[in-house]
mmCIF file of C-alpha atoms and ligand atoms in Angstrom:
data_model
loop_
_atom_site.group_PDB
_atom_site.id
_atom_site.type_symbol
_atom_site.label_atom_id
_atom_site.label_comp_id
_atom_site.label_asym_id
_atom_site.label_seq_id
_atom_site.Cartn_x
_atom_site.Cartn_y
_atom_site.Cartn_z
ATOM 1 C CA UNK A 1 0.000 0.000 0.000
ATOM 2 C CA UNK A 2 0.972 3.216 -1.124
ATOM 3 C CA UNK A 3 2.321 5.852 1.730
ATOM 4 C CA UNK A 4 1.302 8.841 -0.363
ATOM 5 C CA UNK A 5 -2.236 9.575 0.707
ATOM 6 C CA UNK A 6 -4.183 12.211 -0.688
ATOM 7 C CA UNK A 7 -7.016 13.440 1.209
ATOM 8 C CA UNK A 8 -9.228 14.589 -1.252
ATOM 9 C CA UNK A 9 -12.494 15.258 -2.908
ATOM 10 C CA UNK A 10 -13.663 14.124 -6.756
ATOM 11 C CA UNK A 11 -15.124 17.450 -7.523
ATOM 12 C CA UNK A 12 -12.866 19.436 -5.855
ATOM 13 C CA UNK A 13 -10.382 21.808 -8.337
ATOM 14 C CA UNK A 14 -7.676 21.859 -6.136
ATOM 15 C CA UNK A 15 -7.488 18.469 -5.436
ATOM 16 C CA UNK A 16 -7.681 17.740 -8.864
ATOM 17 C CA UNK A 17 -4.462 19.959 -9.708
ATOM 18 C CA UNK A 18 -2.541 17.862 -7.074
ATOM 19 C CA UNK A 19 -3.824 14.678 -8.696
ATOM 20 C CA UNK A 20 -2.332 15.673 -12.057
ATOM 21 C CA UNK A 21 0.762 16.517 -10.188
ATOM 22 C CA UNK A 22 0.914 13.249 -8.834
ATOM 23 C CA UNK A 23 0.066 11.105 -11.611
ATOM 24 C CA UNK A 24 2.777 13.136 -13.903
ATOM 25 C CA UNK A 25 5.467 11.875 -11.371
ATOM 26 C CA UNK A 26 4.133 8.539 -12.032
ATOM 27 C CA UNK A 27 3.363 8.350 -8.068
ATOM 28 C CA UNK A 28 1.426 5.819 -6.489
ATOM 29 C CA UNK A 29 -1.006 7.208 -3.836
ATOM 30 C CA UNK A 30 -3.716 6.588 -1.782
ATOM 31 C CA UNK A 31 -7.101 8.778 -2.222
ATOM 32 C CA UNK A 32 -8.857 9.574 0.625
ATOM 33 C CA UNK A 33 -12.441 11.287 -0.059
ATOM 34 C CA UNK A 34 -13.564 13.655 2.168
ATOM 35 C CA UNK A 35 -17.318 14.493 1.879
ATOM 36 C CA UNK A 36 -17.132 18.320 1.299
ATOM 37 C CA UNK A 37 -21.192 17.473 0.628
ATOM 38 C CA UNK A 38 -21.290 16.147 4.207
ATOM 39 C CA UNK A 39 -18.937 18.454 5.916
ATOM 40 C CA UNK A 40 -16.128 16.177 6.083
ATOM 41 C CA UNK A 41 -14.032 18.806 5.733
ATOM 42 C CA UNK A 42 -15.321 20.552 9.095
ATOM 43 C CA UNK A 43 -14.745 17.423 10.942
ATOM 44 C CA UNK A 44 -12.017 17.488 13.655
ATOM 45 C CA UNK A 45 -10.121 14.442 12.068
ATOM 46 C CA UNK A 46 -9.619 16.667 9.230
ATOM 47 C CA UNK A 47 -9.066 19.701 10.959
ATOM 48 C CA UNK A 48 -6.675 18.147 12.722
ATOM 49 C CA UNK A 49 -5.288 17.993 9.423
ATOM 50 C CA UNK A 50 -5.861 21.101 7.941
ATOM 51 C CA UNK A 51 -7.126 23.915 10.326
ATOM 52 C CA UNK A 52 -8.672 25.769 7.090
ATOM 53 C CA UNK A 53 -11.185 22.976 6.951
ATOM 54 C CA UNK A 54 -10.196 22.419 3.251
ATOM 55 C CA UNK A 55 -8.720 19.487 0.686
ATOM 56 C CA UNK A 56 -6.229 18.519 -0.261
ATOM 57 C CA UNK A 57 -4.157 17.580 2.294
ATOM 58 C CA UNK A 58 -1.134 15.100 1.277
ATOM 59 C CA UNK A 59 0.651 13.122 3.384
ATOM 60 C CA UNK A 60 3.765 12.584 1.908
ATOM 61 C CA UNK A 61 7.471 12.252 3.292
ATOM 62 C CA UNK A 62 6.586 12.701 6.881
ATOM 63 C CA UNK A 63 4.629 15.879 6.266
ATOM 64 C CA UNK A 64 0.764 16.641 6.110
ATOM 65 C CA UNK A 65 0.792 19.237 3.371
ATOM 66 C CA UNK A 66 -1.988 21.616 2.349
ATOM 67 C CA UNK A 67 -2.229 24.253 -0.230
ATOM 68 C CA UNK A 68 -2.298 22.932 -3.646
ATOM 69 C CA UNK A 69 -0.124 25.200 -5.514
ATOM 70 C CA UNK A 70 2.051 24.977 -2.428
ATOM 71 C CA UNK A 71 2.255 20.955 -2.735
ATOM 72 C CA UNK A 72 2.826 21.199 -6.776
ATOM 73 C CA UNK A 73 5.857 23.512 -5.962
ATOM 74 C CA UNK A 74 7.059 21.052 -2.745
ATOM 75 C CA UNK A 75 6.735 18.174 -5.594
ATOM 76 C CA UNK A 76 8.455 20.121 -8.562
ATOM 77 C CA UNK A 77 11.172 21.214 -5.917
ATOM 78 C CA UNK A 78 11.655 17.340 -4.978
ATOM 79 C CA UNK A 79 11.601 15.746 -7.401
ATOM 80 C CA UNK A 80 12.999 17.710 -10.123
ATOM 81 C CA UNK A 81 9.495 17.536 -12.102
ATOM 82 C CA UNK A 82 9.900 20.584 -14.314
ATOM 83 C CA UNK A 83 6.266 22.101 -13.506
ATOM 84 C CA UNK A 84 7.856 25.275 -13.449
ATOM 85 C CA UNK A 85 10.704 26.596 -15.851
ATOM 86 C CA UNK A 86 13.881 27.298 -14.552
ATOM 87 C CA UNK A 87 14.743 30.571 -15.239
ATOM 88 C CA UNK A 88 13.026 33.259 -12.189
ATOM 89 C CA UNK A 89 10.684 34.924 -16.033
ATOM 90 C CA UNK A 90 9.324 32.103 -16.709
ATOM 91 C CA UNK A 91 8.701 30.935 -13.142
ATOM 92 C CA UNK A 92 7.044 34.021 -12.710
ATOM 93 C CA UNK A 93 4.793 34.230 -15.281
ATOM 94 C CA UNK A 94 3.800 30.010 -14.557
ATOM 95 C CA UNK A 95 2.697 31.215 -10.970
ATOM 96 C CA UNK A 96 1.112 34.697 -11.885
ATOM 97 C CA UNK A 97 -1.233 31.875 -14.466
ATOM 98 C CA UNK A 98 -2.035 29.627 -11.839
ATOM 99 C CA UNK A 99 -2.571 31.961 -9.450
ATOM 100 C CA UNK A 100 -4.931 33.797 -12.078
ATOM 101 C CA UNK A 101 -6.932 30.500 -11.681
ATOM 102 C CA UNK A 102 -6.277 29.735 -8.167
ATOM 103 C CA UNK A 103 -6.431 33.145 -6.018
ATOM 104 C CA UNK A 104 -8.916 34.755 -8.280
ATOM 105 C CA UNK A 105 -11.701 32.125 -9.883
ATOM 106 C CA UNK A 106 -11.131 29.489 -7.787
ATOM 107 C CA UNK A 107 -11.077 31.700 -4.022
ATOM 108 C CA UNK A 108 -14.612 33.066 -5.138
ATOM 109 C CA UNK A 109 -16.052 30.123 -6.613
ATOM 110 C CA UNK A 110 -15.337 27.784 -3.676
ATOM 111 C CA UNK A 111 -18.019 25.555 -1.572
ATOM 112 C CA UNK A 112 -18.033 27.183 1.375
ATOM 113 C CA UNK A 113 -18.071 30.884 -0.212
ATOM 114 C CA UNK A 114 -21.187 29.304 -2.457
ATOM 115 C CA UNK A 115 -22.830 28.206 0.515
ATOM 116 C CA UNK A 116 -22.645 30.890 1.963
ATOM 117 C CA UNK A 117 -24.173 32.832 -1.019
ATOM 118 C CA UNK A 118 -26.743 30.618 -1.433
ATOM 119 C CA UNK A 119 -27.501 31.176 2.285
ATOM 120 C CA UNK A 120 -28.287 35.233 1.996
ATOM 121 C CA UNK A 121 -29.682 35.129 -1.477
ATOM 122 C CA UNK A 122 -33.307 35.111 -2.117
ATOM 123 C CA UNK A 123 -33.844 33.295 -5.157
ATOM 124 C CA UNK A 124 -30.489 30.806 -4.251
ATOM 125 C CA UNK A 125 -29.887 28.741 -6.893
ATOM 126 C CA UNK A 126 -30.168 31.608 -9.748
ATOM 127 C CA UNK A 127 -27.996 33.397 -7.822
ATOM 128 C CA UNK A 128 -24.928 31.104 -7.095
ATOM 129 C CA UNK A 129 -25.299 30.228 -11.484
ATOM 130 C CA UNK A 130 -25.495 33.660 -11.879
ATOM 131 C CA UNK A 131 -21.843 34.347 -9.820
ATOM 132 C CA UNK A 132 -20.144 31.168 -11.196
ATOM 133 C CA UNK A 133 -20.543 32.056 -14.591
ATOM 134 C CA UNK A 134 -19.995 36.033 -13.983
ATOM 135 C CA UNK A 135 -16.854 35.022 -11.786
ATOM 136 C CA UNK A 136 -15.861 31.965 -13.847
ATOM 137 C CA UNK A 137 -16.519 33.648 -16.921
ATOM 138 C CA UNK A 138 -14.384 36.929 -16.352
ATOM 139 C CA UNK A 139 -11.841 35.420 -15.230
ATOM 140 C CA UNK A 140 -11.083 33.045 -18.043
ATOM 141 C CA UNK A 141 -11.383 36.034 -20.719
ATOM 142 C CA UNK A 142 -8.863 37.591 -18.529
ATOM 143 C CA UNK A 143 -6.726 34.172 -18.889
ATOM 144 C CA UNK A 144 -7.191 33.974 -22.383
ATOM 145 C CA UNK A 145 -5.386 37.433 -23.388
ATOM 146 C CA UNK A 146 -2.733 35.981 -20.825
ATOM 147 C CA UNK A 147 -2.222 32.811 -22.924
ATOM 148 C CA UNK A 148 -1.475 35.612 -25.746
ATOM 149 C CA UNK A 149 2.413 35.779 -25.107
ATOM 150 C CA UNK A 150 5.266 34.703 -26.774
ATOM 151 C CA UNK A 151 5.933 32.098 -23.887
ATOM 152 C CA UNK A 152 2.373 30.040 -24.995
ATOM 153 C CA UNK A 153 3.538 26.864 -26.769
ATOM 154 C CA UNK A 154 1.354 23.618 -26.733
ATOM 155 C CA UNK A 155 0.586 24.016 -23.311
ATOM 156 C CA UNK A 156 0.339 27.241 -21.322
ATOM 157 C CA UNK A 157 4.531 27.763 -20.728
ATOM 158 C CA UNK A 158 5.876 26.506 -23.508
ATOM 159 C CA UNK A 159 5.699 23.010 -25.088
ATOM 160 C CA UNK A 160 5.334 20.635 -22.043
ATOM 161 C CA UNK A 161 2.647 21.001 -18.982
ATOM 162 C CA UNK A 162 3.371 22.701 -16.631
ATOM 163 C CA UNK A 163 1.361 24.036 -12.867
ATOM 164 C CA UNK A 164 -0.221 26.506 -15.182
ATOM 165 C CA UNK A 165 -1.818 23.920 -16.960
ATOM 166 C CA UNK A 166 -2.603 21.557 -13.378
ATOM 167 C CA UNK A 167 -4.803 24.352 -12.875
ATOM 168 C CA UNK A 168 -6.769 25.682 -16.047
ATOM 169 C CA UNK A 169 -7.687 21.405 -16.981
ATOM 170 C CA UNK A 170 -9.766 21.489 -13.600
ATOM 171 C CA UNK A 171 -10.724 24.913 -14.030
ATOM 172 C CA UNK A 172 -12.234 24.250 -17.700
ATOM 173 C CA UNK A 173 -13.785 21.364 -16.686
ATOM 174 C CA UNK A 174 -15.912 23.477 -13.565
ATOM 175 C CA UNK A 175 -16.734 26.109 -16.053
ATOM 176 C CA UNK A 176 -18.094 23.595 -18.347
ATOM 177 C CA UNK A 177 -20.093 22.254 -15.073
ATOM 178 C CA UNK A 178 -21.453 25.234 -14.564
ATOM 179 C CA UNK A 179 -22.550 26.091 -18.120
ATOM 180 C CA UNK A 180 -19.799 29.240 -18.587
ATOM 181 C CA UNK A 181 -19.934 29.828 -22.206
ATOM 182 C CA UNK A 182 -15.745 28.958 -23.380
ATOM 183 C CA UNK A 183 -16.370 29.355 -27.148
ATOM 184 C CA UNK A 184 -14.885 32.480 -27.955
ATOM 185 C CA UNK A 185 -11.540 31.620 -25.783
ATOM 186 C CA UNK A 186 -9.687 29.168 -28.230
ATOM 187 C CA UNK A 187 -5.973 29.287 -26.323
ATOM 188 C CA UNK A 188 -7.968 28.080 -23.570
ATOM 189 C CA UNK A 189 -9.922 25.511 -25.313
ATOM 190 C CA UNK A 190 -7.260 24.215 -27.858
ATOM 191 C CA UNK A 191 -4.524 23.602 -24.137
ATOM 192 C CA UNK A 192 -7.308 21.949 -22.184
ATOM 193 C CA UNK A 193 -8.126 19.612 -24.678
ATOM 194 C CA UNK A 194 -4.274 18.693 -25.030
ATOM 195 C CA UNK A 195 -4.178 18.243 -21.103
ATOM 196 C CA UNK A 196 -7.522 16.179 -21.424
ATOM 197 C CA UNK A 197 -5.499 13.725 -24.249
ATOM 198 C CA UNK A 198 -3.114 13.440 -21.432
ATOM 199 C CA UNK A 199 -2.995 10.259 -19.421
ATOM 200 C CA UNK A 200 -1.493 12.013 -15.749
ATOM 201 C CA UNK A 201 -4.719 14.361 -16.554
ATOM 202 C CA UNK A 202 -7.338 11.545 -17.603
ATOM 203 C CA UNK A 203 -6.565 9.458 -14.612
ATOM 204 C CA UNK A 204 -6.889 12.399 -12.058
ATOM 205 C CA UNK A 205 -10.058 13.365 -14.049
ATOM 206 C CA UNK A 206 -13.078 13.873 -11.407
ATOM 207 C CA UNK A 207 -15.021 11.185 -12.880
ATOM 208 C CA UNK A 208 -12.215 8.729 -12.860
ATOM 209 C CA UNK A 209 -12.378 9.282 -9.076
ATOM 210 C CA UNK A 210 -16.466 9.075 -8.923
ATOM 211 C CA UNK A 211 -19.112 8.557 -11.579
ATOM 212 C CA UNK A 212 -20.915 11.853 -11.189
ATOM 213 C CA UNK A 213 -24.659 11.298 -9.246
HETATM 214 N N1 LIG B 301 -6.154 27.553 -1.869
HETATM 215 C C1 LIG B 301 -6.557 26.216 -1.512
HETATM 216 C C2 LIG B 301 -8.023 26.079 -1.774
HETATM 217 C C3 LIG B 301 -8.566 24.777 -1.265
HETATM 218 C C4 LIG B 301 -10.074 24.734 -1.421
HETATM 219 O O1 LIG B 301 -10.720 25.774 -1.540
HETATM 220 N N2 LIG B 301 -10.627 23.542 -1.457
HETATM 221 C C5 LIG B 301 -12.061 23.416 -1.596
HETATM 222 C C6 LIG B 301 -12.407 22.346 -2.612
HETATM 223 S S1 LIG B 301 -11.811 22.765 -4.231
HETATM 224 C C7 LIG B 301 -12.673 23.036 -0.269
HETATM 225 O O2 LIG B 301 -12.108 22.246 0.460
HETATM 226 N N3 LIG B 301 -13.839 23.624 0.044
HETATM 227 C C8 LIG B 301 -14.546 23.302 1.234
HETATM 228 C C9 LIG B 301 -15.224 24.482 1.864
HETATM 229 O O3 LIG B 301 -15.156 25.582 1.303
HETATM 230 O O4 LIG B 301 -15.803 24.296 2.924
HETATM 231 C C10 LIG B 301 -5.751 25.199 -2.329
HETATM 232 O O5 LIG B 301 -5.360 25.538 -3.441
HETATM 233 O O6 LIG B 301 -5.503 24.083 -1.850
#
């Protein structure tokens, strides 16, 4: 049995990124699901884990990690994976994409800030479509004139994937869930559908993990 255990949830973007991570390293791990449905993530077993009562949490060389684009750079950093260029440019410009997706989409569009939406609004569930696709939406225009760069190759740094690209698979994929309209953003579409061809990005897929209910 594998000692790399990823506490995790199908649905869940971030742990999705770290999946991708994992599965281009060709690491075995353990996955873990915590019910983010049921509140597993508020439960003091896994805030034990993670006091921010959120996933993904790996376990992995004596440390519980949390913080996805943290854990993608602890990997990259270990194991000499090549998510991120070398040179400090080209590092730059991989984090200031994923943190595009990760600080800006993902930080308003997450299950506890929905909930809590859905919570004040009147009319609930017209309102929490009506912020994912305003929030989603915006922000991958904004990523699109990003991916307009010299640096864009195949993928969104150049011509291998990259963190950049661990986040905007997972990030198409919960636009698509939520009905954004991605059909006049072709960098986007034409990189996610070379991640989606990818086998590390297949296998992390959320419905690899769980046949949607
Ligand atoms: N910045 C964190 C975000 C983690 C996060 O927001 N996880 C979500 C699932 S994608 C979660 O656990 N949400 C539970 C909640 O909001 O209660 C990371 O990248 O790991």
């Amino acid at each position: 049995m594998s000692d790399v255990v990823l506490f995790d949830y199908w649905r869940s973007s971030a742990s999705y990124r770290v999946r991708i991570a994992l599965n281009m390293l060709g690491l075995e791990f353990r996955s873990i699901s915590v019910d983010l449905l049921a509140k597993g993530q508020k439960s003091p077993d896994h805030l034990a884990r993670n006091p921010q009562g959120l996933v993904p949490v790996l376990d992995i060389d004596g440390h519980a990690f949390t913080q996805s684009l943290a854990i993608i750079e602890y990997l990259d950093e270990t194991r000499a994976a090549g998510f991120l260029p070398s040179d400090p440019v080209g590092r730059q410009r991989v984090r200031q994409l994923s943190y595009a997706i990760a600080m800006e989409i993902h930080a308003v569009c997450n299950t506890g800030v929905v909930a809590e939406l859905m919570r004040v609004a009147t009319n609930s569930e017209a309102a929490r479509d009506a912020w994912m696709q305003k929030f989603i939406g915006e922000g991958m225009v904004a990523f699109e004139k990003l991916l307009n760069h010299p640096a864009t190759g195949k993928f969104c740094h150049g011509d291998t994937p990259g963190m950049a690209d661990f986040c905007l698979a997972p990030q198409v994929y919960n636009a698509r869930r939520w009905n954004v309209d991605l059909s006049g953003l072709p960098r986007v579409l034409e990189i996610a559908k070379r991640c989606e061809g990818l086998d590390a990005f297949a296998r992390a897929h959320p419905h690899r993990v769980k046949e949607p209910t």
